[in-house]
C-alpha cells in the first residue's frame, strides 16, 4: 500500500439506544467497521441500525462479529460435514432424530445485570450464537468457500425456519436474579430458555432443532448433539439399545465423540454404549487453538468476511425471534423460577408443567424419554 494511504478498522460496540454518529472520509486504503452485538433488539431496531450503517459504509466494509463463528469447532463444521463420507449420506431427516444446540453457563449475570435485563438469554445467546451454529449444521453445501456463497446458504436456512410455536418453549429465571440492584424487581427477563426450531425444507422437515441456553446453571458447556434415529433391535440382547449420538463439544475442552452400541466385552452376548472419541487436548497436544476474537480480528485485517454476519442474515435471524421476544417483553409469557446451580427449570426436562397452554413440552419430553429409557435412574426421573 502506498505510504500516503491509510487503512482503518473501527471496532464499534454500541447499544441500539444510541444513534450512530460516524462519518466516512476517503483517506485511500481501506476502511472497515467491526460491529459488536447487540445488533438491535428486534427486527425493526436491527433494520434501523443496518440502514444507518448502510448509509455510511458498503456491506463489504461491515464486519458484524459473532464470536462463536471464531471458535475452533464451529469453524470445523463445514469440513466435518462435507469432507467426510460418513456424514454426507446420514445428515438428513431420514437418519437424524433431533439436533440439540446447547449453551450452559455457571455464572449468572453479575456485573452486567443492567445490560442483560434489557436483552435476556434469547437475544444474548440464542438469536445469535446458537442460531449461527444451527446454520452451519443445517445448511446445504455452498458452491465454494467464498464468504458470499457460505452466507447465501446460511440465509436460506434461516428463511426456512418456521415460526416458533409457543407450545415448544420453556423459559426460566434463576432465583436471586432480581436481587441485582441494576435489575428491576419485577423483571420478566429469561435467564434460561429452551425451544424447538423447525426447518421447513427437504433435508430437515420433521427434525426438531432443540436450542437451549441458560445462566447460573450447574455446568458450563457449549455443544451440539446430533441424535440419530433408532435401529430395529434385531438381536433382543437385553436392554434397549441407546441411540447413536454424535457430540461436538465446542467448550470447554474441544472434543467430538460418537456414542455407539458395541458388544460388551466378555463371554456374554450383551450390548453396551461406548464412544469413539476425538478429544482435541489428547489428539492435538501441540496445537495452539487461537481465541475466537484473535481469529476474527485477523480476518477483518485480511478482509475475509466468511465468519461475519451479513445484513440479510441478521434480518432473517431477527424475523425468527421477534414475535417471541415481543410476547415475552409484553409479559405474556413468564419465565419459571429455577435454583442457581441446577439444570434450569425442571419443566424443561420433565414436562410436568402446562400453564395456560403456553408451555408444553411433549416433544422435549419424548426426546428425554428416548434418551434415558435404558438408564433406570434417569428413566424414573422422566
Ligand atoms: N471427550 C469427552 O468428553 C468424552 C466423553 N465421553 C464419555 O461419554 C459418555 C457419554 O457422554 P455424554 O452423553 O456427553 O454425557 P452424559 O451422559 O452426561 O449426557 C449428557 C446429556 O444428557 C442430558 N442430561 C443430563 N442429565 C439430564 C436430566 N436430568 N434430564 C434430562 N437430560 C439430562 C444432557 O442435557 P443438557 O445438554 O441439557 O445438559 C446431555 O444432553 C460420558 O461418560 C462421557 O464421560 C466419551 C468420550 C469423550
Ligand atoms: O456473547 C456472550 O457470550 C458469553 C459466552 O461466551 P463464551 O465464549 O464464553 O461461550 C456470555 O457469557 C455473554 O453473556 C454473552 O453476551
XYZ file of N, CA and C in Angstrom, residues 155-262:
324
model
N -28.373 -17.943 4.887
C -29.622 -17.181 4.801
C -30.781 -18.104 4.411
N -30.503 -19.040 3.489
C -31.587 -19.947 3.063
C -32.103 -20.766 4.250
N -31.182 -21.224 5.097
C -31.629 -21.990 6.273
C -32.512 -21.104 7.154
N -32.038 -19.911 7.427
C -32.794 -19.027 8.325
C -34.179 -18.735 7.763
N -34.224 -18.552 6.457
C -35.525 -18.251 5.852
C -36.441 -19.468 5.844
N -35.875 -20.645 6.075
C -36.704 -21.855 6.100
C -37.174 -22.215 7.510
N -36.749 -21.442 8.501
C -37.179 -21.767 9.875
C -38.639 -21.328 10.050
N -39.433 -22.245 10.563
C -40.875 -21.974 10.755
C -41.066 -21.074 11.975
N -42.202 -20.384 12.053
C -42.478 -19.632 13.283
C -42.396 -20.557 14.500
N -41.823 -20.032 15.572
C -41.650 -20.867 16.778
C -43.009 -21.016 17.455
N -43.324 -22.243 17.818
C -44.605 -22.474 18.489
C -44.465 -22.172 19.981
N -45.407 -21.395 20.516
C -45.378 -21.093 21.954
C -45.443 -22.360 22.801
N -45.924 -23.418 22.192
C -46.051 -24.677 22.939
C -44.727 -25.435 23.007
N -43.730 -24.932 22.330
C -42.456 -25.651 22.323
C -41.340 -24.771 22.904
N -41.732 -24.041 23.943
C -40.775 -23.133 24.588
C -40.856 -23.316 26.102
N -39.737 -23.343 26.759
C -39.717 -23.244 28.223
C -38.746 -22.107 28.579
N -39.233 -21.180 29.386
C -38.383 -20.075 29.830
C -38.103 -20.210 31.315
N -36.965 -19.730 31.752
C -36.663 -19.764 33.189
C -35.943 -18.499 33.637
N -36.016 -18.240 34.927
C -35.233 -17.134 35.519
C -34.696 -17.651 36.854
N -33.400 -17.522 37.065
C -32.850 -18.115 38.292
C -33.234 -17.287 39.514
N -33.388 -18.009 40.620
C -33.781 -17.345 41.866
C -32.645 -16.433 42.304
N -32.973 -15.229 42.677
C -31.952 -14.276 43.098
C -31.545 -13.335 41.979
N -31.999 -13.587 40.770
C -31.611 -12.723 39.636
C -32.012 -11.268 39.885
N -33.205 -11.068 40.443
C -33.684 -9.693 40.623
C -33.064 -9.007 41.852
N -32.259 -9.754 42.621
C -31.589 -9.111 43.761
C -30.510 -8.137 43.283
N -30.080 -8.314 42.055
C -29.091 -7.387 41.477
C -29.713 -5.989 41.416
N -29.054 -4.979 42.024
C -29.663 -3.646 42.063
C -29.900 -3.044 40.679
N -29.206 -3.557 39.666
C -29.418 -2.986 38.326
C -30.555 -3.686 37.570
N -31.200 -4.644 38.255
C -32.293 -5.390 37.606
C -33.607 -5.029 38.290
N -34.628 -4.832 37.490
C -35.934 -4.493 38.067
C -36.452 -5.640 38.950
N -37.091 -5.280 40.057
C -37.615 -6.310 40.981
C -38.643 -7.208 40.310
N -39.305 -6.668 39.297
C -40.376 -7.442 38.642
C -39.950 -7.908 37.257
N -38.660 -8.061 37.087
C -38.162 -8.399 35.747
C -38.785 -9.693 35.216
N -39.153 -9.641 33.955
C -39.703 -10.819 33.273
C -38.659 -11.439 32.333
N -37.420 -11.009 32.501
C -36.370 -11.404 31.559
C -35.938 -12.856 31.798
N -35.942 -13.667 30.755
C -35.474 -15.046 30.947
C -33.953 -15.133 31.008
N -33.471 -15.925 31.966
C -32.036 -16.214 32.030
C -31.784 -17.641 31.527
N -32.867 -18.320 31.200
C -32.800 -19.682 30.651
C -33.894 -19.784 29.596
N -33.596 -20.432 28.508
C -34.658 -20.690 27.523
C -34.321 -21.939 26.737
N -35.337 -22.734 26.475
C -35.172 -23.834 25.529
C -36.381 -23.817 24.613
N -36.147 -24.139 23.370
C -37.233 -24.086 22.380
C -36.886 -24.980 21.209
N -37.905 -25.304 20.458
C -37.660 -26.125 19.270
C -37.779 -25.258 18.024
N -36.759 -25.309 17.193
C -36.846 -24.673 15.880
C -37.054 -25.781 14.849
N -37.883 -25.479 13.870
C -38.182 -26.473 12.817
C -37.854 -25.869 11.465
N -37.115 -26.620 10.702
C -36.666 -26.117 9.400
C -37.510 -26.792 8.319
N -38.176 -25.944 7.555
C -39.120 -26.462 6.576
C -38.410 -26.597 5.231
N -37.648 -27.658 5.096
C -37.057 -27.929 3.774
C -36.894 -29.434 3.617
N -36.418 -29.812 2.449
C -36.395 -31.235 2.126
C -35.474 -32.025 3.047
N -34.387 -31.410 3.463
C -33.429 -32.128 4.298
C -33.921 -32.294 5.732
N -34.627 -31.285 6.255
C -34.850 -31.257 7.706
C -36.296 -31.327 8.150
N -37.223 -31.427 7.202
C -38.636 -31.469 7.592
C -38.849 -32.517 8.698
N -39.457 -32.104 9.797
C -39.787 -33.056 10.867
C -38.686 -33.268 11.900
N -37.530 -32.676 11.715
C -36.438 -32.877 12.689
C -36.398 -31.690 13.650
N -36.660 -31.904 14.933
C -36.585 -30.779 15.866
C -35.141 -30.344 16.129
N -34.908 -29.065 16.045
C -33.628 -28.487 16.470
C -33.892 -27.860 17.835
N -33.352 -28.475 18.857
C -33.634 -28.021 20.221
C -32.533 -27.062 20.650
N -32.927 -25.836 20.885
C -31.961 -24.814 21.291
C -32.112 -24.642 22.800
N -30.985 -24.584 23.493
C -31.078 -24.432 24.951
C -29.940 -23.547 25.429
N -30.276 -22.562 26.256
C -29.225 -21.705 26.808
C -29.635 -21.254 28.192
N -28.672 -21.207 29.089
C -29.015 -20.757 30.428
C -27.811 -20.275 31.204
N -28.097 -19.395 32.148
C -27.074 -18.864 33.046
C -27.339 -19.350 34.464
N -26.296 -19.287 35.285
C -26.367 -19.725 36.684
C -26.815 -21.178 36.778
N -26.264 -22.019 35.927
C -26.615 -23.444 35.927
C -25.532 -24.258 36.631
N -25.700 -25.578 36.595
C -24.752 -26.425 37.330
C -23.519 -26.803 36.519
N -23.474 -26.369 35.257
C -22.272 -26.660 34.468
C -22.106 -25.598 33.397
N -20.895 -25.510 32.883
C -20.619 -24.593 31.769
C -20.193 -25.422 30.578
N -20.900 -25.281 29.483
C -20.504 -26.002 28.271
C -21.261 -25.442 27.087
N -20.724 -25.682 25.910
C -21.471 -25.391 24.689
C -21.261 -26.581 23.780
N -22.345 -27.180 23.314
C -22.179 -28.371 22.498
C -23.329 -28.567 21.529
N -23.011 -29.361 20.514
C -24.016 -29.754 19.530
C -24.192 -31.265 19.699
N -25.420 -31.709 19.804
C -25.655 -33.154 19.912
C -26.583 -33.571 18.784
N -26.090 -34.450 17.965
C -26.898 -34.938 16.843
C -27.325 -36.356 17.205
N -28.617 -36.525 17.428
C -29.114 -37.862 17.803
C -29.681 -38.553 16.566
N -29.185 -39.733 16.307
C -29.659 -40.483 15.141
C -30.888 -41.308 15.509
N -31.621 -41.697 14.475
C -32.836 -42.481 14.727
C -32.465 -43.868 15.239
N -33.425 -44.484 15.902
C -33.190 -45.829 16.443
C -33.036 -46.847 15.312
N -32.283 -47.892 15.596
C -32.258 -49.019 14.649
C -33.179 -50.092 15.215
N -33.750 -50.954 14.364
C -34.576 -52.039 14.902
C -33.710 -52.929 15.783
N -34.251 -53.329 16.924
C -33.471 -54.154 17.857
C -33.626 -55.618 17.457
N -32.774 -56.083 16.534
C -32.945 -57.410 15.957
C -32.514 -58.523 16.898
N -31.543 -58.231 17.742
C -30.937 -59.345 18.479
C -31.553 -59.588 19.856
N -32.356 -58.652 20.319
C -33.009 -58.813 21.626
C -32.011 -59.234 22.699
N -30.890 -58.545 22.735
C -29.868 -58.967 23.708
C -29.932 -58.067 24.934
N -31.033 -58.126 25.639
C -31.116 -57.370 26.887
C -31.811 -56.042 26.678
N -31.269 -55.026 27.335
C -31.950 -53.735 27.370
C -31.960 -53.053 25.999
N -32.869 -52.094 25.878
C -32.974 -51.345 24.630
C -31.641 -50.656 24.326
N -31.298 -50.673 23.066
C -30.040 -50.033 22.705
C -30.145 -48.524 22.834
N -29.046 -47.905 23.246
C -29.004 -46.450 23.258
C -28.938 -45.960 21.822
N -29.327 -44.715 21.643
C -29.234 -44.144 20.300
C -27.801 -43.811 19.941
N -27.512 -43.867 18.665
C -26.240 -43.279 18.215
C -26.361 -41.777 18.376
N -25.336 -41.205 18.931
C -25.353 -39.761 19.125
C -23.958 -39.228 18.799
N -23.940 -38.168 18.044
C -22.659 -37.540 17.695
C -22.590 -36.222 18.446
N -21.585 -36.092 19.306
C -21.485 -34.902 20.154
C -20.283 -34.077 19.706
N -20.528 -32.803 19.473
C -19.435 -31.877 19.145
C -19.387 -30.881 20.293
N -18.360 -31.007 21.127
C -18.280 -30.103 22.272
C -17.402 -28.910 21.895
N -18.035 -27.753 21.831
C -17.299 -26.538 21.446
C -16.412 -26.081 22.586
N -16.918 -26.250 23.818
C -16.176 -25.840 25.006
C -16.847 -26.423 26.241
N -16.161 -26.594 27.345
C -14.711 -26.473 27.462
C -14.061 -27.704 26.836
N -12.785 -27.659 26.592
C -12.046 -28.816 26.083
C -12.691 -29.376 24.827
N -12.365 -28.775 23.726
C -12.942 -29.179 22.447
C -12.856 -30.695 22.259
N -13.962 -31.265 21.831
C -13.973 -32.720 21.594
C -15.124 -33.068 20.661
N -14.965 -34.216 19.986
C -16.084 -34.805 19.247
C -16.123 -36.257 19.656
N -17.276 -36.755 19.950
C -17.364 -38.188 20.188
C -18.671 -38.740 19.670
N -18.579 -39.977 19.234
C -19.720 -40.670 18.647
C -20.122 -41.779 19.599
N -21.344 -41.717 20.076
C -21.803 -42.757 21.002
C -22.411 -43.892 20.176
N -21.932 -45.084 20.421
C -22.420 -46.205 19.623
C -22.554 -47.450 20.487
N -23.318 -48.395 19.955
C -23.566 -49.623 20.702
C -22.570 -50.688 20.273
N -21.945 -51.310 21.250
C -20.998 -52.397 20.942
C -21.329 -53.598 21.837
